PDB file of C-alpha atoms in Angstrom:
ATOM      1  CA  MET A1235      79.378  12.908 100.630  1.00 43.00           C
ATOM      2  CA  ASN A1236      76.518  14.576  98.770  1.00 48.00           C
ATOM      3  CA  GLU A1237      74.460  11.885  96.958  1.00 56.00           C
ATOM      4  CA  LYS A1238      72.736  12.987  93.775  1.00 70.00           C
ATOM      5  CA  ARG A1239      69.267  11.802  92.872  1.00 80.00           C
ATOM      6  CA  PRO A1240      69.106   9.422  89.927  1.00 89.00           C
ATOM      7  CA  ASN A1241      68.606  11.309  86.689  1.00 95.00           C
ATOM      8  CA  ILE A1242      67.453   8.920  83.997  1.00 97.00           C
ATOM      9  CA  ILE A1243      67.720  11.303  81.038  1.00 98.00           C
ATOM     10  CA  ARG A1244      71.175  12.480  82.134  1.00 98.00           C
ATOM     11  CA  ASP A1245      72.445   8.905  82.499  1.00 98.00           C
ATOM     12  CA  LYS A1246      70.814   7.573  79.327  1.00 98.00           C
ATOM     13  CA  SER A1247      71.923  10.488  77.161  1.00 98.00           C
ATOM     14  CA  PHE A1248      75.514  10.131  78.405  1.00 98.00           C
ATOM     15  CA  ALA A1249      75.528   6.366  77.789  1.00 98.00           C
ATOM     16  CA  PHE A1250      74.052   7.020  74.349  1.00 98.00           C
ATOM     17  CA  ALA A1251      76.792   9.571  73.580  1.00 98.00           C
ATOM     18  CA  LEU A1252      79.395   6.935  74.444  1.00 98.00           C
ATOM     19  CA  ARG A1253      77.710   4.497  72.048  1.00 98.00           C
ATOM     20  CA  VAL A1254      77.718   7.149  69.335  1.00 98.00           C
ATOM     21  CA  VAL A1255      81.437   7.851  69.855  1.00 98.00           C
ATOM     22  CA  LYS A1256      82.209   4.134  69.546  1.00 98.00           C
ATOM     23  CA  LEU A1257      79.996   3.836  66.466  1.00 98.00           C
ATOM     24  CA  TYR A1258      81.737   6.854  64.940  1.00 98.00           C
ATOM     25  CA  ARG A1259      85.109   5.175  65.447  1.00 98.00           C
ATOM     26  CA  PHE A1260      83.802   1.954  63.897  1.00 98.00           C
ATOM     27  CA  LEU A1261      82.356   3.772  60.885  1.00 98.00           C
ATOM     28  CA  CYS A1262      85.593   5.673  60.282  1.00 98.00           C
ATOM     29  CA  GLU A1263      88.022   2.820  60.880  1.00 98.00           C
ATOM     30  CA  GLU A1264      86.094  -0.173  59.527  1.00 97.00           C
ATOM     31  CA  LYS A1265      83.711   1.290  56.946  1.00 97.00           C
ATOM     32  CA  ARG A1266      85.800   4.297  55.902  1.00 98.00           C
ATOM     33  CA  GLU A1267      82.728   6.524  56.136  1.00 98.00           C
ATOM     34  CA  PHE A1268      83.496  10.037  57.334  1.00 98.00           C
ATOM     35  CA  VAL A1269      80.727  12.474  56.377  1.00 98.00           C
ATOM     36  CA  MET A1270      77.507  10.976  57.768  1.00 98.00           C
ATOM     37  CA  SER A1271      79.340   9.544  60.763  1.00 98.00           C
ATOM     38  CA  LYS A1272      80.632  13.026  61.676  1.00 98.00           C
ATOM     39  CA  GLN A1273      77.070  14.373  61.529  1.00 98.00           C
ATOM     40  CA  LEU A1274      75.938  11.483  63.738  1.00 98.00           C
ATOM     41  CA  LEU A1275      78.750  12.218  66.194  1.00 98.00           C
ATOM     42  CA  ARG A1276      77.727  15.870  66.435  1.00 98.00           C
ATOM     43  CA  SER A1277      73.999  15.317  66.910  1.00 98.00           C
ATOM     44  CA  GLY A1278      74.308  12.164  69.029  1.00 98.00           C
ATOM     45  CA  THR A1279      76.615  13.774  71.563  1.00 98.00           C
ATOM     46  CA  ALA A1280      74.730  17.089  71.557  1.00 98.00           C
ATOM     47  CA  ILE A1281      71.681  15.379  73.112  1.00 98.00           C
ATOM     48  CA  GLY A1282      73.431  14.842  76.446  1.00 98.00           C
ATOM     49  CA  ALA A1283      75.269  18.156  76.259  1.00 98.00           C
ATOM     50  CA  MET A1284      71.951  20.019  76.077  1.00 98.00           C
ATOM     51  CA  VAL A1285      70.518  17.902  78.893  1.00 98.00           C
ATOM     52  CA  ARG A1286      73.485  18.977  81.022  1.00 98.00           C
ATOM     53  CA  GLU A1287      72.947  22.602  80.055  1.00 98.00           C
ATOM     54  CA  ALA A1288      69.279  22.285  81.026  1.00 98.00           C
ATOM     55  CA  GLU A1289      70.323  21.216  84.523  1.00 96.00           C
ATOM     56  CA  HIS A1290      71.626  24.738  85.063  1.00 96.00           C
ATOM     57  CA  ALA A1291      68.974  26.634  83.150  1.00 97.00           C
ATOM     58  CA  GLU A1292      68.345  30.219  84.161  1.00 97.00           C
ATOM     59  CA  SER A1293      64.577  29.750  84.252  1.00 96.00           C
ATOM     60  CA  LYS A1294      61.859  27.163  83.619  1.00 96.00           C
ATOM     61  CA  THR A1295      61.452  28.582  80.110  1.00 96.00           C
ATOM     62  CA  ASP A1296      65.204  28.202  79.507  1.00 98.00           C
ATOM     63  CA  PHE A1297      65.037  24.628  80.851  1.00 98.00           C
ATOM     64  CA  ILE A1298      62.231  23.732  78.445  1.00 98.00           C
ATOM     65  CA  HIS A1299      64.055  25.417  75.559  1.00 98.00           C
ATOM     66  CA  LYS A1300      67.299  23.526  76.186  1.00 98.00           C
ATOM     67  CA  LEU A1301      65.458  20.202  76.390  1.00 98.00           C
ATOM     68  CA  ALA A1302      63.626  21.061  73.168  1.00 98.00           C
ATOM     69  CA  ILE A1303      66.999  21.563  71.477  1.00 98.00           C
ATOM     70  CA  SER A1304      68.108  18.214  72.903  1.00 98.00           C
ATOM     71  CA  GLN A1305      64.989  16.635  71.405  1.00 98.00           C
ATOM     72  CA  LYS A1306      65.767  18.195  68.010  1.00 98.00           C
ATOM     73  CA  GLU A1307      69.268  16.724  68.195  1.00 98.00           C
ATOM     74  CA  ALA A1308      67.742  13.322  69.026  1.00 97.00           C
ATOM     75  CA  ASN A1309      65.476  13.570  65.974  1.00 97.00           C
ATOM     76  CA  GLU A1310      68.459  14.502  63.804  1.00 97.00           C
ATOM     77  CA  THR A1311      70.370  11.551  65.235  1.00 98.00           C
ATOM     78  CA  ASP A1312      67.515   9.244  64.207  1.00 97.00           C
ATOM     79  CA  TYR A1313      67.827  10.643  60.684  1.00 97.00           C
ATOM     80  CA  TRP A1314      71.566   9.936  60.435  1.00 98.00           C
ATOM     81  CA  LEU A1315      71.128   6.450  61.880  1.00 98.00           C
ATOM     82  CA  GLU A1316      68.398   5.666  59.363  1.00 97.00           C
ATOM     83  CA  LEU A1317      70.495   7.033  56.506  1.00 98.00           C
ATOM     84  CA  LEU A1318      73.551   5.041  57.587  1.00 98.00           C
ATOM     85  CA  HIS A1319      71.399   1.912  57.770  1.00 98.00           C
ATOM     86  CA  LYS A1320      69.659   2.437  54.412  1.00 98.00           C
ATOM     87  CA  SER A1321      72.988   3.145  52.722  1.00 98.00           C
ATOM     88  CA  ASP A1322      74.385  -0.154  54.063  1.00 97.00           C
ATOM     89  CA  TYR A1323      76.907   1.258  56.526  1.00 98.00           C
ATOM     90  CA  LEU A1324      74.964  -0.152  59.480  1.00 97.00           C
ATOM     91  CA  GLU A1325      73.642  -3.680  59.564  1.00 96.00           C
ATOM     92  CA  GLU A1326      70.081  -4.330  60.756  1.00 96.00           C
ATOM     93  CA  LYS A1327      71.175  -5.643  64.171  1.00 94.00           C
ATOM     94  CA  GLN A1328      73.475  -2.675  64.829  1.00 92.00           C
ATOM     95  CA  ASN A1329      70.813  -0.233  63.702  1.00 95.00           C
ATOM     96  CA  GLN A1330      67.989  -1.750  65.755  1.00 96.00           C
ATOM     97  CA  SER A1331      70.013  -1.661  68.953  1.00 94.00           C
ATOM     98  CA  ILE A1332      71.085   1.972  68.781  1.00 97.00           C
ATOM     99  CA  ILE A1333      67.862   3.298  67.244  1.00 96.00           C
ATOM    100  CA  GLN A1334      65.928   1.739  70.109  1.00 96.00           C
ATOM    101  CA  ASP A1335      68.061   3.713  72.596  1.00 97.00           C
ATOM    102  CA  SER A1336      67.604   6.880  70.564  1.00 95.00           C
ATOM    103  CA  LYS A1337      63.835   6.505  70.431  1.00 94.00           C
ATOM    104  CA  GLU A1338      63.694   5.837  74.178  1.00 97.00           C
ATOM    105  CA  ILE A1339      65.637   9.041  74.852  1.00 98.00           C
ATOM    106  CA  ASN A1340      63.283  10.903  72.524  1.00 97.00           C
ATOM    107  CA  LYS A1341      60.244   9.626  74.454  1.00 97.00           C
ATOM    108  CA  ILE A1342      61.755  10.592  77.807  1.00 98.00           C
ATOM    109  CA  LEU A1343      62.608  14.079  76.536  1.00 98.00           C
ATOM    110  CA  ALA A1344      59.103  14.535  75.134  1.00 98.00           C
ATOM    111  CA  SER A1345      57.587  13.492  78.461  1.00 98.00           C
ATOM    112  CA  ILE A1346      59.801  15.859  80.469  1.00 98.00           C
ATOM    113  CA  ILE A1347      59.046  18.756  78.099  1.00 98.00           C
ATOM    114  CA  ILE A1348      55.283  18.163  78.205  1.00 97.00           C
ATOM    115  CA  THR A1349      55.230  17.851  81.997  1.00 97.00           C
ATOM    116  CA  SER A1350      57.449  20.917  82.422  1.00 97.00           C
ATOM    117  CA  LYS A1351      55.257  22.996  80.119  1.00 96.00           C
ATOM    118  CA  GLN A1352      52.102  21.916  81.934  1.00 95.00           C
ATOM    119  CA  LYS A1353      53.567  22.815  85.330  1.00 91.00           C
ATOM    120  CA  HIS A1354      55.085  26.053  84.067  1.00 88.00           C
ATOM    121  CA  TYR A1355      51.969  27.359  82.370  1.00 83.00           C
ATOM    122  CA  ALA A1356      49.701  26.173  85.172  1.00 87.00           C
ATOM    123  CA  ASN A1357      51.605  28.484  87.525  1.00 78.00           C
ATOM    124  CA  LYS A1358      51.196  31.564  85.330  1.00 67.00           C
TER     125      LYS A1358
END
């Protein structure tokens, strides 16, 4: 069997997407909130989707671009989480847990993008 190398951003972004899906369900079923939670669902799951797309990028530039989109989605996700918290749909404990994961993903993406750009432009 062909073993894949560990891919931290792939694994973390997928686990985060699962958390977002569960949070979306909670917000819809328990809090009866449908608009902001739908936005959160879209941006929170798009992070991992763009990471997956980046795995099969056509070039280094395409790879960097796809990860940059993923990072934008992560920033948007932070916005929706903060808004849900400040509007009392998310309690402090719930918010702190998921926002911490989101910020960690953002840091990893930033690091990968910076390193990729440095390597890419160093070879030009």
